[in-house]
């Protein structure tokens, strides 16, 4: 297993207040995708803030309500919209695996971290390490929510995988592809017009990448 190196995740720990995040979701039309009213999202965010505060918390919509294919195009970087790679047309079939989600349309995640110290680890190496640290890997949809609220979460050479989402094949085994979010170089089938755009793609489960950490959280709360 590679040695860990100091990362810059700490500078990303301060997220906007939940009330501000709610407005961002509404402005982006996420409430309509999820079949929720703007008032429902605002009320939920205000309620959580009043009861538990919101320092470092991320507001998320349950993936059953807002799938990755609908959320990815809402991302923006240098005025370019996010996209899903062409060979991941089954992106919404990557579902929560080994992760317990609140049974609610809206929930919050705490202690978000990009996992820079795990850059150049494989998912197979990172998952047990996160478990040992009592951390839970982010789902793909949660990672998209994070970048939507905090675009700085994506940096050149410092992006992340979301190994809480996996695709189980009909025979019961897992697809070797693992979702990740990074910045397109505008090469190959991405197209030059997508250079610098936020990109939802995949990497192999046993491969290492020096520019991909492993996004995780300390927990999820309804």
PDB file of C-alpha atoms in Angstrom, residues 25-169:
ATOM      1  CA  UNK A  25     -30.454  23.339  -4.625  1.00  0.00           C
ATOM      2  CA  UNK A  26     -33.560  25.364  -5.399  1.00  0.00           C
ATOM      3  CA  UNK A  27     -31.734  27.678  -7.814  1.00  0.00           C
ATOM      4  CA  UNK A  28     -30.357  24.613  -9.606  1.00  0.00           C
ATOM      5  CA  UNK A  29     -33.789  22.972  -9.845  1.00  0.00           C
ATOM      6  CA  UNK A  30     -32.867  19.973  -7.711  1.00  0.00           C
ATOM      7  CA  UNK A  31     -36.130  20.252  -5.790  1.00  0.00           C
ATOM      8  CA  UNK A  32     -38.071  19.764  -9.026  1.00  0.00           C
ATOM      9  CA  UNK A  33     -35.971  16.723  -9.969  1.00  0.00           C
ATOM     10  CA  UNK A  34     -36.681  15.262  -6.521  1.00  0.00           C
ATOM     11  CA  UNK A  35     -40.395  16.046  -6.568  1.00  0.00           C
ATOM     12  CA  UNK A  36     -40.067  18.376  -3.583  1.00  0.00           C
ATOM     13  CA  UNK A  37     -41.257  21.931  -3.110  1.00  0.00           C
ATOM     14  CA  UNK A  38     -38.858  24.771  -2.435  1.00  0.00           C
ATOM     15  CA  UNK A  39     -40.622  25.255   0.900  1.00  0.00           C
ATOM     16  CA  UNK A  40     -39.924  21.648   1.926  1.00  0.00           C
ATOM     17  CA  UNK A  41     -36.185  22.043   1.351  1.00  0.00           C
ATOM     18  CA  UNK A  42     -36.049  25.409   3.110  1.00  0.00           C
ATOM     19  CA  UNK A  43     -38.021  24.098   6.073  1.00  0.00           C
ATOM     20  CA  UNK A  44     -35.844  21.025   6.403  1.00  0.00           C
ATOM     21  CA  UNK A  45     -32.614  23.041   6.312  1.00  0.00           C
ATOM     22  CA  UNK A  46     -33.936  25.555   8.854  1.00  0.00           C
ATOM     23  CA  UNK A  47     -35.093  22.764  11.162  1.00  0.00           C
ATOM     24  CA  UNK A  48     -31.719  21.000  11.142  1.00  0.00           C
ATOM     25  CA  UNK A  49     -29.902  24.279  11.726  1.00  0.00           C
ATOM     26  CA  UNK A  50     -32.122  25.135  14.678  1.00  0.00           C
ATOM     27  CA  UNK A  51     -31.749  21.728  16.302  1.00  0.00           C
ATOM     28  CA  UNK A  52     -28.190  20.697  15.577  1.00  0.00           C
ATOM     29  CA  UNK A  53     -26.394  23.504  13.801  1.00  0.00           C
ATOM     30  CA  UNK A  54     -24.790  23.000  10.419  1.00  0.00           C
ATOM     31  CA  UNK A  55     -21.038  23.486  10.729  1.00  0.00           C
ATOM     32  CA  UNK A  56     -19.417  21.331   8.086  1.00  0.00           C
ATOM     33  CA  UNK A  57     -22.689  19.568   7.168  1.00  0.00           C
ATOM     34  CA  UNK A  58     -23.690  18.764   3.588  1.00  0.00           C
ATOM     35  CA  UNK A  59     -27.333  18.750   2.537  1.00  0.00           C
ATOM     36  CA  UNK A  60     -28.158  15.833   0.239  1.00  0.00           C
ATOM     37  CA  UNK A  61     -31.189  14.489  -1.589  1.00  0.00           C
ATOM     38  CA  UNK A  62     -31.746  10.732  -1.472  1.00  0.00           C
ATOM     39  CA  UNK A  63     -30.449   9.139  -4.711  1.00  0.00           C
ATOM     40  CA  UNK A  64     -33.850   7.530  -5.289  1.00  0.00           C
ATOM     41  CA  UNK A  65     -35.219  11.055  -5.666  1.00  0.00           C
ATOM     42  CA  UNK A  66     -32.339  12.683  -7.557  1.00  0.00           C
ATOM     43  CA  UNK A  67     -30.110  10.286  -9.535  1.00  0.00           C
ATOM     44  CA  UNK A  68     -26.588  11.043 -10.679  1.00  0.00           C
ATOM     45  CA  UNK A  69     -27.597  11.363 -14.341  1.00  0.00           C
ATOM     46  CA  UNK A  70     -29.892  14.269 -13.467  1.00  0.00           C
ATOM     47  CA  UNK A  71     -27.500  15.963 -11.028  1.00  0.00           C
ATOM     48  CA  UNK A  72     -24.236  15.848 -13.004  1.00  0.00           C
ATOM     49  CA  UNK A  73     -25.302  18.413 -15.675  1.00  0.00           C
ATOM     50  CA  UNK A  74     -26.019  20.930 -12.902  1.00  0.00           C
ATOM     51  CA  UNK A  75     -22.345  21.165 -11.958  1.00  0.00           C
ATOM     52  CA  UNK A  76     -20.374  24.111 -13.290  1.00  0.00           C
ATOM     53  CA  UNK A  77     -16.682  24.886 -13.622  1.00  0.00           C
ATOM     54  CA  UNK A  78     -15.515  27.894 -15.625  1.00  0.00           C
ATOM     55  CA  UNK A  79     -19.106  28.148 -16.923  1.00  0.00           C
ATOM     56  CA  UNK A  80     -18.947  24.632 -18.361  1.00  0.00           C
ATOM     57  CA  UNK A  81     -21.630  22.126 -17.296  1.00  0.00           C
ATOM     58  CA  UNK A  82     -20.834  18.782 -15.775  1.00  0.00           C
ATOM     59  CA  UNK A  83     -21.350  15.567 -17.694  1.00  0.00           C
ATOM     60  CA  UNK A  84     -21.268  11.775 -17.416  1.00  0.00           C
ATOM     61  CA  UNK A  85     -18.800   9.919 -19.640  1.00  0.00           C
ATOM     62  CA  UNK A  86     -20.352   8.205 -22.636  1.00  0.00           C
ATOM     63  CA  UNK A  87     -19.346   4.712 -21.517  1.00  0.00           C
ATOM     64  CA  UNK A  88     -21.229   5.083 -18.231  1.00  0.00           C
ATOM     65  CA  UNK A  89     -24.793   5.216 -19.536  1.00  0.00           C
ATOM     66  CA  UNK A  90     -25.718   2.910 -16.644  1.00  0.00           C
ATOM     67  CA  UNK A  91     -24.551   5.454 -14.055  1.00  0.00           C
ATOM     68  CA  UNK A  92     -27.833   5.344 -12.104  1.00  0.00           C
ATOM     69  CA  UNK A  93     -27.437   1.617 -11.560  1.00  0.00           C
ATOM     70  CA  UNK A  94     -24.456   2.309  -9.276  1.00  0.00           C
ATOM     71  CA  UNK A  95     -26.327   2.119  -5.985  1.00  0.00           C
ATOM     72  CA  UNK A  96     -25.401   2.425  -2.280  1.00  0.00           C
ATOM     73  CA  UNK A  97     -23.270  -0.532  -1.243  1.00  0.00           C
ATOM     74  CA  UNK A  98     -22.233  -1.157   2.348  1.00  0.00           C
ATOM     75  CA  UNK A  99     -23.783   2.200   3.212  1.00  0.00           C
ATOM     76  CA  UNK A 100     -26.917   2.771   5.298  1.00  0.00           C
ATOM     77  CA  UNK A 101     -28.950   5.737   4.095  1.00  0.00           C
ATOM     78  CA  UNK A 102     -31.602   7.575   6.122  1.00  0.00           C
ATOM     79  CA  UNK A 103     -35.113   6.658   5.025  1.00  0.00           C
ATOM     80  CA  UNK A 104     -35.966  10.222   4.071  1.00  0.00           C
ATOM     81  CA  UNK A 105     -35.901  12.373   0.925  1.00  0.00           C
ATOM     82  CA  UNK A 106     -33.417  14.778   2.538  1.00  0.00           C
ATOM     83  CA  UNK A 107     -30.529  14.138   4.904  1.00  0.00           C
ATOM     84  CA  UNK A 108     -27.202  15.614   5.957  1.00  0.00           C
ATOM     85  CA  UNK A 109     -23.655  14.290   5.932  1.00  0.00           C
ATOM     86  CA  UNK A 110     -21.084  15.311   8.507  1.00  0.00           C
ATOM     87  CA  UNK A 111     -17.298  15.447   8.456  1.00  0.00           C
ATOM     88  CA  UNK A 112     -16.823  15.508   4.679  1.00  0.00           C
ATOM     89  CA  UNK A 113     -13.245  14.846   3.557  1.00  0.00           C
ATOM     90  CA  UNK A 114     -11.749  14.443   0.088  1.00  0.00           C
ATOM     91  CA  UNK A 115      -9.264  11.797   1.156  1.00  0.00           C
ATOM     92  CA  UNK A 116      -6.195  13.409  -0.368  1.00  0.00           C
ATOM     93  CA  UNK A 117      -3.979  11.326   1.914  1.00  0.00           C
ATOM     94  CA  UNK A 118      -5.206   8.240   0.051  1.00  0.00           C
ATOM     95  CA  UNK A 119      -4.224   9.499  -3.383  1.00  0.00           C
ATOM     96  CA  UNK A 120      -2.509   6.696  -5.292  1.00  0.00           C
ATOM     97  CA  UNK A 121      -4.415   4.048  -3.343  1.00  0.00           C
ATOM     98  CA  UNK A 122      -6.778   1.635  -5.049  1.00  0.00           C
ATOM     99  CA  UNK A 123     -10.436   1.441  -3.955  1.00  0.00           C
ATOM    100  CA  UNK A 124      -9.701  -2.065  -2.697  1.00  0.00           C
ATOM    101  CA  UNK A 125      -7.039  -0.596  -0.396  1.00  0.00           C
ATOM    102  CA  UNK A 126      -8.978   2.509   0.622  1.00  0.00           C
ATOM    103  CA  UNK A 127     -12.280   0.931   1.690  1.00  0.00           C
ATOM    104  CA  UNK A 128     -10.946  -1.100   4.649  1.00  0.00           C
ATOM    105  CA  UNK A 129      -8.837   1.870   5.744  1.00  0.00           C
ATOM    106  CA  UNK A 130     -11.913   4.121   5.806  1.00  0.00           C
ATOM    107  CA  UNK A 131     -13.854   1.490   7.711  1.00  0.00           C
ATOM    108  CA  UNK A 132     -11.067   1.235  10.272  1.00  0.00           C
ATOM    109  CA  UNK A 133     -11.259   5.019  10.732  1.00  0.00           C
ATOM    110  CA  UNK A 134     -15.055   4.778  11.291  1.00  0.00           C
ATOM    111  CA  UNK A 135     -15.657   6.749   8.134  1.00  0.00           C
ATOM    112  CA  UNK A 136     -18.211   6.033   5.425  1.00  0.00           C
ATOM    113  CA  UNK A 137     -17.406   6.436   1.709  1.00  0.00           C
ATOM    114  CA  UNK A 138     -19.469   8.943  -0.214  1.00  0.00           C
ATOM    115  CA  UNK A 139     -22.019   7.893  -2.787  1.00  0.00           C
ATOM    116  CA  UNK A 140     -21.684   9.297  -6.280  1.00  0.00           C
ATOM    117  CA  UNK A 141     -24.767  11.483  -5.783  1.00  0.00           C
ATOM    118  CA  UNK A 142     -23.341  12.789  -2.510  1.00  0.00           C
ATOM    119  CA  UNK A 143     -20.102  13.681  -4.230  1.00  0.00           C
ATOM    120  CA  UNK A 144     -22.055  15.593  -6.869  1.00  0.00           C
ATOM    121  CA  UNK A 145     -23.975  17.424  -4.142  1.00  0.00           C
ATOM    122  CA  UNK A 146     -20.655  18.378  -2.550  1.00  0.00           C
ATOM    123  CA  UNK A 147     -19.208  19.824  -5.759  1.00  0.00           C
ATOM    124  CA  UNK A 148     -22.499  21.605  -6.447  1.00  0.00           C
ATOM    125  CA  UNK A 149     -22.239  23.363  -3.081  1.00  0.00           C
ATOM    126  CA  UNK A 150     -18.459  23.725  -3.012  1.00  0.00           C
ATOM    127  CA  UNK A 151     -16.922  23.728  -6.513  1.00  0.00           C
ATOM    128  CA  UNK A 152     -13.451  24.045  -4.962  1.00  0.00           C
ATOM    129  CA  UNK A 153     -13.774  20.393  -3.945  1.00  0.00           C
ATOM    130  CA  UNK A 154     -12.501  19.631  -7.453  1.00  0.00           C
ATOM    131  CA  UNK A 155      -8.931  20.753  -8.128  1.00  0.00           C
ATOM    132  CA  UNK A 156      -6.512  19.795 -10.844  1.00  0.00           C
ATOM    133  CA  UNK A 157      -4.661  16.691  -9.627  1.00  0.00           C
ATOM    134  CA  UNK A 158      -6.817  16.602  -6.468  1.00  0.00           C
ATOM    135  CA  UNK A 159     -10.170  15.026  -7.267  1.00  0.00           C
ATOM    136  CA  UNK A 160     -11.945  12.053  -5.708  1.00  0.00           C
ATOM    137  CA  UNK A 161     -13.638   8.686  -6.024  1.00  0.00           C
ATOM    138  CA  UNK A 162     -17.036   7.821  -4.546  1.00  0.00           C
ATOM    139  CA  UNK A 163     -16.744   4.161  -3.680  1.00  0.00           C
ATOM    140  CA  UNK A 164     -19.970   4.017  -1.674  1.00  0.00           C
ATOM    141  CA  UNK A 165     -21.729   3.478  -5.024  1.00  0.00           C
ATOM    142  CA  UNK A 166     -21.190   0.226  -6.875  1.00  0.00           C
ATOM    143  CA  UNK A 167     -22.909  -1.746  -9.613  1.00  0.00           C
ATOM    144  CA  UNK A 168     -23.833  -5.331  -8.830  1.00  0.00           C
ATOM    145  CA  UNK A 169     -24.013  -7.547 -11.901  1.00  0.00           C
TER     146      UNK A 169
END
